[in-house]
XYZ file of C-alpha atoms in Angstrom:
471
model
C 0.040 -0.052 0.116
C 1.389 3.387 -0.978
C 1.899 5.826 1.960
C -0.754 8.299 0.675
C -3.390 5.716 0.131
C -2.657 4.180 3.672
C -2.948 7.883 5.047
C -6.225 8.120 3.407
C -7.349 4.901 4.561
C -6.197 5.478 8.145
C -8.046 9.019 8.172
C -11.184 7.572 6.914
C -11.426 5.261 10.071
C -10.475 7.869 12.620
C -14.030 8.407 13.897
C -15.271 4.764 13.459
C -16.954 3.496 16.465
C -15.981 -0.273 17.154
C -19.547 -1.578 17.458
C -22.023 -3.176 14.669
C -23.761 -0.429 12.911
C -27.005 -2.588 12.837
C -27.012 -3.016 16.638
C -25.843 0.670 17.325
C -29.616 1.701 17.594
C -31.064 3.120 20.618
C -34.473 1.974 19.477
C -33.449 -1.690 20.039
C -35.765 -3.705 22.542
C -34.957 -3.717 26.300
C -33.383 -7.129 27.524
C -35.800 -9.548 28.943
C -34.898 -11.129 32.471
C -33.108 -13.987 33.040
C -34.536 -17.385 34.160
C -34.558 -18.030 37.762
C -35.687 -21.369 39.108
C -37.456 -24.132 36.983
C -39.310 -24.187 34.072
C -41.300 -26.851 32.057
C -41.992 -26.854 28.426
C -43.124 -29.096 25.438
C -40.275 -27.287 23.533
C -37.114 -25.392 24.543
C -34.992 -23.493 21.930
C -31.457 -22.846 23.106
C -30.032 -19.860 21.106
C -31.625 -16.399 20.388
C -30.181 -15.777 16.885
C -32.145 -16.301 13.574
C -31.765 -20.188 14.153
C -33.453 -20.211 17.521
C -35.953 -17.472 16.751
C -37.131 -19.015 13.425
C -37.842 -22.347 15.155
C -39.543 -20.903 18.082
C -41.790 -18.774 15.763
C -42.470 -21.691 13.284
C -43.202 -24.162 16.199
C -45.999 -21.876 17.291
C -47.205 -21.406 13.779
C -47.514 -25.141 13.281
C -49.029 -25.734 16.531
C -50.298 -22.706 18.745
C -51.033 -24.827 21.581
C -47.478 -26.090 21.931
C -45.711 -24.571 24.816
C -42.456 -23.146 23.673
C -39.458 -21.565 25.810
C -36.345 -19.824 24.149
C -33.155 -19.078 26.304
C -30.384 -16.847 25.081
C -27.030 -16.670 26.648
C -26.693 -12.743 26.085
C -29.337 -10.910 24.107
C -31.421 -11.754 21.253
C -29.481 -11.041 18.102
C -26.559 -9.729 19.675
C -23.996 -12.130 17.685
C -23.886 -12.971 14.001
C -27.494 -12.304 13.687
C -27.031 -8.700 14.461
C -23.644 -7.967 12.549
C -23.871 -9.736 9.354
C -24.204 -7.856 5.839
C -27.775 -8.154 5.826
C -27.689 -10.254 2.490
C -30.751 -12.601 2.619
C -30.124 -15.301 0.205
C -32.506 -18.052 -1.325
C -29.759 -20.435 -1.738
C -29.718 -23.130 0.853
C -26.176 -24.445 -0.482
C -23.952 -21.487 -0.119
C -24.604 -20.600 -3.608
C -25.597 -22.639 -6.742
C -22.454 -23.925 -7.697
C -21.470 -25.514 -4.362
C -24.980 -27.275 -4.556
C -24.262 -28.645 -7.954
C -21.107 -29.917 -6.932
C -22.457 -31.622 -3.905
C -25.762 -32.720 -4.544
C -26.468 -32.558 -8.464
C -29.235 -35.266 -8.351
C -31.426 -32.850 -5.892
C -30.206 -29.482 -6.741
C -33.552 -28.551 -8.569
C -35.428 -29.336 -5.383
C -33.050 -27.568 -3.078
C -33.267 -24.276 -5.338
C -37.178 -24.942 -5.305
C -37.283 -25.184 -1.548
C -34.521 -22.264 -1.365
C -37.007 -19.997 -3.269
C -39.938 -21.034 -1.177
C -37.919 -20.271 2.065
C -37.165 -16.546 0.925
C -40.856 -16.122 -0.175
C -41.830 -17.069 3.273
C -39.446 -14.894 4.989
C -40.638 -12.042 2.915
C -44.299 -13.199 3.883
C -43.633 -13.493 7.646
C -41.911 -9.911 7.535
C -45.173 -8.541 6.050
C -47.399 -10.771 8.211
C -45.985 -9.686 11.586
C -45.326 -6.056 10.639
C -41.363 -6.608 11.059
C -39.740 -3.252 9.676
C -36.480 -4.543 8.958
C -35.905 -2.530 5.629
C -36.439 -5.449 3.330
C -35.624 -5.139 -0.318
C -35.642 -7.809 -2.817
C -33.212 -6.160 -5.025
C -31.041 -9.401 -5.745
C -27.261 -9.680 -5.963
C -24.584 -8.978 -8.611
C -21.399 -11.354 -8.655
C -18.580 -8.955 -9.798
C -15.675 -9.875 -11.725
C -12.557 -7.703 -11.077
C -9.877 -9.990 -13.004
C -10.153 -11.167 -16.488
C -10.154 -15.039 -15.569
C -13.079 -14.078 -13.312
C -14.889 -12.769 -16.230
C -14.638 -15.775 -18.135
C -15.430 -17.917 -15.164
C -18.753 -15.856 -14.636
C -19.651 -16.217 -18.485
C -18.736 -19.865 -18.163
C -20.908 -20.489 -15.317
C -23.801 -18.361 -16.830
C -24.049 -20.814 -19.529
C -24.195 -23.679 -17.240
C -27.072 -21.805 -15.182
C -29.051 -21.566 -18.662
C -28.327 -25.354 -19.188
C -29.868 -26.006 -15.713
C -32.975 -24.181 -16.691
C -32.629 -21.643 -14.099
C -33.999 -18.320 -14.866
C -33.681 -14.599 -13.632
C -29.944 -14.657 -13.479
C -28.430 -12.232 -16.409
C -24.813 -11.772 -17.547
C -23.570 -8.087 -17.456
C -20.721 -7.001 -19.649
C -18.500 -4.397 -18.570
C -20.696 -1.373 -19.597
C -23.968 -3.146 -18.427
C -22.538 -3.610 -15.097
C -21.056 -0.228 -14.633
C -24.320 1.317 -15.780
C -25.764 -0.352 -12.462
C -22.803 0.500 -10.125
C -19.991 2.393 -11.371
C -16.382 1.327 -10.284
C -13.156 1.387 -12.600
C -12.454 -2.262 -11.277
C -15.565 -3.948 -12.627
C -15.236 -6.119 -15.749
C -18.737 -7.652 -15.636
C -20.998 -9.753 -13.555
C -24.068 -11.929 -12.932
C -27.247 -10.548 -11.605
C -29.399 -12.707 -9.602
C -32.513 -10.487 -9.647
C -34.702 -12.255 -7.380
C -32.783 -14.835 -5.238
C -31.538 -12.297 -2.601
C -32.939 -9.573 -0.492
C -31.330 -6.834 1.376
C -32.394 -6.272 4.996
C -31.558 -4.801 8.268
C -30.285 -7.618 10.280
C -30.685 -6.528 13.801
C -34.167 -5.209 12.994
C -35.198 -8.674 11.716
C -34.044 -10.370 14.783
C -35.770 -7.848 17.059
C -38.862 -8.249 15.102
C -38.893 -11.836 15.376
C -38.257 -11.468 19.082
C -41.621 -9.475 19.196
C -43.669 -11.971 16.942
C -42.568 -14.854 19.177
C -43.726 -13.284 22.220
C -47.067 -12.126 20.737
C -47.601 -15.931 20.092
C -46.851 -16.864 23.651
C -43.118 -17.733 23.587
C -41.601 -17.252 26.888
C -38.103 -15.818 26.188
C -35.430 -15.702 28.822
C -32.214 -13.502 27.929
C -28.938 -13.790 29.850
C -29.634 -17.323 30.391
C -27.110 -19.436 28.966
C -27.554 -23.252 28.647
C -24.787 -25.140 30.536
C -25.191 -28.728 30.028
C -28.030 -30.982 28.453
C -28.956 -34.401 30.251
C -31.892 -36.813 29.846
C -34.673 -36.466 32.395
C -37.386 -39.058 32.429
C -39.048 -38.899 29.148
C -37.459 -35.609 27.986
C -34.532 -33.445 28.519
C -33.158 -30.948 31.186
C -30.786 -28.154 30.294
C -29.158 -26.422 33.344
C -28.681 -22.612 33.379
C -26.941 -20.249 35.612
C -29.754 -19.715 37.836
C -32.287 -22.749 36.932
C -33.222 -25.455 34.900
C -35.470 -26.194 31.739
C -37.549 -29.401 31.637
C -38.492 -30.123 28.068
C -39.996 -32.877 25.897
C -37.795 -31.805 23.067
C -34.988 -29.542 22.596
C -33.796 -27.517 19.215
C -30.297 -26.174 19.391
C -29.700 -23.165 17.496
C -26.465 -22.090 19.009
C -24.165 -22.518 15.833
C -20.589 -21.195 16.665
C -20.886 -21.516 20.384
C -20.171 -24.989 21.651
C -22.981 -27.441 21.139
C -24.590 -29.005 23.926
C -24.325 -32.085 21.852
C -20.373 -32.516 22.435
C -19.913 -34.691 19.487
C -21.201 -32.133 17.168
C -18.416 -29.629 18.127
C -15.709 -31.052 15.809
C -17.887 -30.167 12.733
C -17.708 -26.684 12.794
C -14.970 -23.755 13.452
C -15.059 -20.061 14.150
C -14.079 -17.749 11.291
C -13.872 -13.962 12.161
C -15.342 -11.923 9.649
C -14.839 -7.802 9.309
C -17.016 -4.994 8.208
C -16.946 -1.386 7.865
C -19.882 1.150 7.344
C -19.486 4.385 5.756
C -21.183 7.736 6.557
C -24.509 8.345 4.465
C -23.651 9.448 1.012
C -24.530 12.562 -0.141
C -26.759 12.786 -3.248
C -23.840 13.888 -5.287
C -21.683 10.933 -4.027
C -24.364 8.739 -4.693
C -24.717 9.950 -8.265
C -20.959 9.322 -8.928
C -21.332 5.620 -8.217
C -24.779 5.128 -9.674
C -26.193 2.203 -7.813
C -29.984 3.017 -8.445
C -31.026 -0.569 -8.239
C -29.705 -1.058 -4.720
C -28.505 -4.457 -5.372
C -26.215 -6.309 -3.014
C -22.801 -6.935 -4.627
C -19.828 -9.524 -4.150
C -16.710 -9.843 -5.901
C -15.611 -13.203 -7.328
C -12.193 -13.503 -5.847
C -11.430 -16.225 -3.110
C -10.815 -13.892 -0.799
C -14.076 -11.687 -1.645
C -15.655 -8.523 -0.637
C -19.554 -7.936 -0.139
C -20.858 -4.620 -0.197
C -24.572 -3.146 -0.096
C -26.285 0.081 0.551
C -28.266 0.672 3.807
C -31.541 2.318 3.844
C -29.915 5.617 4.483
C -27.585 5.053 1.778
C -24.436 4.256 3.597
C -22.241 1.609 2.311
C -21.491 -1.573 4.071
C -18.159 -2.963 2.827
C -16.946 -6.214 4.330
C -15.303 -9.574 3.755
C -11.710 -10.209 2.537
C -10.028 -11.423 5.710
C -11.410 -14.865 7.281
C -9.438 -15.262 10.499
C -9.446 -18.415 12.429
C -7.944 -18.447 15.922
C -5.691 -21.171 16.844
C -7.868 -23.747 18.604
C -11.104 -22.279 17.636
C -10.794 -19.602 20.358
C -13.880 -17.590 20.908
C -12.876 -13.925 22.501
C -14.565 -10.390 22.246
C -10.744 -9.294 21.871
C -10.889 -10.643 18.418
C -14.046 -8.584 17.346
C -11.756 -5.798 16.586
C -8.769 -6.138 14.158
C -7.231 -2.692 12.892
C -5.016 -4.098 10.265
C -7.807 -5.796 8.633
C -10.026 -2.331 8.836
C -7.083 -0.550 7.343
C -6.967 -3.262 4.359
C -10.444 -3.064 3.863
C -10.594 0.931 3.940
C -7.632 0.888 1.284
C -9.665 -1.887 -0.796
C -12.806 0.466 -0.780
C -11.318 3.471 -2.017
C -9.652 1.373 -4.925
C -13.158 0.358 -5.942
C -14.659 3.570 -5.518
C -12.016 6.237 -6.299
C -14.779 8.841 -6.652
C -15.791 8.564 -3.126
C -12.255 9.882 -1.714
C -12.790 11.739 1.446
C -15.878 9.627 2.369
C -15.377 8.590 6.178
C -16.501 5.146 8.110
C -18.812 5.635 11.060
C -18.419 2.083 12.279
C -16.249 -0.805 12.168
C -16.679 -4.151 13.740
C -16.074 -7.921 13.443
C -17.213 -11.193 15.102
C -17.188 -15.088 14.676
C -19.638 -17.036 12.307
C -19.537 -20.732 12.130
C -18.130 -22.592 9.062
C -17.977 -26.171 8.132
C -16.042 -28.181 5.639
C -18.887 -28.247 2.963
C -19.720 -24.476 3.511
C -23.341 -25.160 4.223
C -25.496 -26.323 7.112
C -25.847 -29.848 8.332
C -28.355 -31.386 10.720
C -29.000 -34.125 13.189
C -30.738 -35.459 16.130
C -29.488 -36.881 19.567
C -30.628 -38.518 22.631
C -32.961 -40.834 20.519
C -34.519 -37.970 18.578
C -35.386 -35.675 21.613
C -32.703 -33.079 20.550
C -32.273 -31.703 17.135
C -29.395 -29.134 16.015
C -28.681 -27.219 12.815
C -25.265 -25.695 12.336
C -22.380 -24.750 9.891
C -24.321 -21.893 7.777
C -21.005 -20.340 6.783
C -22.089 -16.801 6.221
C -25.381 -17.446 4.499
C -27.438 -18.097 7.520
C -29.837 -14.845 7.284
C -31.960 -16.769 4.717
C -31.268 -20.401 5.285
C -31.603 -20.447 9.052
C -35.310 -20.322 8.546
C -35.068 -23.618 6.507
C -32.892 -25.088 9.086
C -35.645 -24.360 11.749
C -38.125 -26.260 9.783
C -35.798 -29.162 9.511
C -35.287 -29.159 13.245
C -38.771 -29.266 13.929
C -39.470 -31.947 11.261
C -37.015 -34.049 12.988
C -38.222 -33.805 16.366
C -41.619 -34.786 15.096
C -40.227 -38.061 13.770
C -42.104 -37.673 10.748
C -40.506 -38.031 6.963
C -40.884 -34.897 5.054
C -39.597 -33.568 1.795
C -36.804 -31.832 3.693
C -35.841 -34.780 5.706
C -35.774 -36.954 2.732
C -32.703 -34.826 1.278
C -29.248 -36.120 1.196
C -28.111 -32.696 2.265
C -30.022 -33.135 5.327
C -29.215 -36.855 5.941
C -25.376 -36.362 5.396
C -22.709 -34.787 7.394
C -19.810 -32.792 6.327
C -16.183 -34.120 7.290
C -15.171 -33.031 10.768
C -12.119 -30.779 11.177
C -9.078 -32.530 12.444
C -7.747 -31.688 16.021
C -5.098 -29.114 16.554
C -2.464 -28.223 15.441
C -3.846 -29.906 12.312
C -6.751 -27.627 11.795
C -5.029 -24.579 12.065
C -2.201 -25.864 9.744
C -4.635 -27.018 6.987
C -6.710 -23.859 7.341
C -3.582 -21.551 6.967
C -2.277 -23.627 4.069
C -5.560 -23.430 2.339
C -5.827 -19.556 2.939
C -2.587 -18.902 1.574
C -3.324 -21.187 -1.453
C -6.364 -19.078 -1.872
C -4.502 -15.917 -1.856
C -1.931 -17.203 -4.330
C -4.697 -18.271 -6.741
C -6.331 -14.767 -6.551
C -2.732 -13.060 -7.745
C -2.269 -15.930 -10.283
C -5.003 -15.792 -13.006
C -7.441 -18.281 -10.740
C -4.827 -21.032 -11.012
C -5.282 -23.678 -8.144
C -2.160 -25.200 -6.855
C -2.341 -29.015 -5.878
C -3.281 -28.402 -2.269
C -6.379 -26.711 -3.373
C -7.183 -29.295 -6.272
C -6.877 -31.936 -3.726
C -9.195 -30.399 -1.400
C -11.693 -29.762 -4.459
C -11.696 -33.529 -4.902
C -12.255 -34.172 -1.403
C -15.071 -31.926 -1.225
C -13.424 -29.816 1.463
C -12.459 -26.282 1.876
C -12.596 -22.931 3.934
C -14.417 -20.133 3.283
C -16.417 -16.918 4.950
């Protein structure tokens, strides 16, 4: 980085607040009391992010008489659900390409279920009056290198052969007519498969909707352990216990109460910046009238979008795995990553020179070796879990909630028949092998980005094994 560019990037960060822009809202709901004493319920949901909230809500929609309790270790939406980019995708497979590679025989059904799931989210937002700034504007995958452009062109041809509609190839001029950056060479615009939303407001709206349907929510109530109790289960909390006939675990990156599930996920720290609101002149200089979400096509990729008040969220690129899978609030701030992101932002949009960032934040998401969620049961079907959403959980956690409830019911459904639901990813190895493998993969991906997309022997081997590392 040139010294002048570094100074400009550093100056743009000088007033950035070290918190998620989405959560930095005084209109957020007050915290609910912690559980004290014992509770008894039909269904206990552990985790107050999207996964747990959708599970509790859908459980009551399916059976209004079912008694449901949800416990959250901190406050609803405080973790990944309140600090993501707000891209709500229809894809259940971390993108169509990943789905085609892993489950070619059922990709049509997975795409159909994904579309229905996104439609159901949109309908729920309307039905419960959730003001989460939902905009179904789609997403554009952007090529910034010649090899990426060729890959997108070839992939569009494959999409057409698969009979999938609503995805358009944009050449350089067509793309820059939508969003203008000198780095853009072309792109693929999925016009209906992705919505933009305010992630914290979605979580807060789901919290309200759950309570209106009769779900009892206890915040600052961490689930400490899970044991059999008669015909059901018991979860111990700091000040009490919950006895439940069935338990759904929506804890994702936090250690699962089913210990054998833990090796299947590792934490990845992801980081983002939010700019000040753009002036009308600044917005005009980059176009972006369609308000689509964007993501570049590099292995180390960026995702970026407009907020309702015309700020630009700019995140991604670095995906940091801490040795041993350590979770710590100390890792939520990483100045060297923020500086790198700021410099890359002004490379993408040099016409916005002088714009400042108002917020800079990070945090852990869960990833698994196949990049997309996995599911299962424990304790003879009394407990269900879903995890491994790998950054695309804003939409697919609702599908995961349906799967968990299907599994707990013991009934076969179109979801539980899926190979995706019945299979598991490969678990990560113990340390130091996990850290070494992830670091080799990250460095190989960076080299591929700078070498025309050429994947070395390590990456080709990982591809053949169906393994990888991604944010």
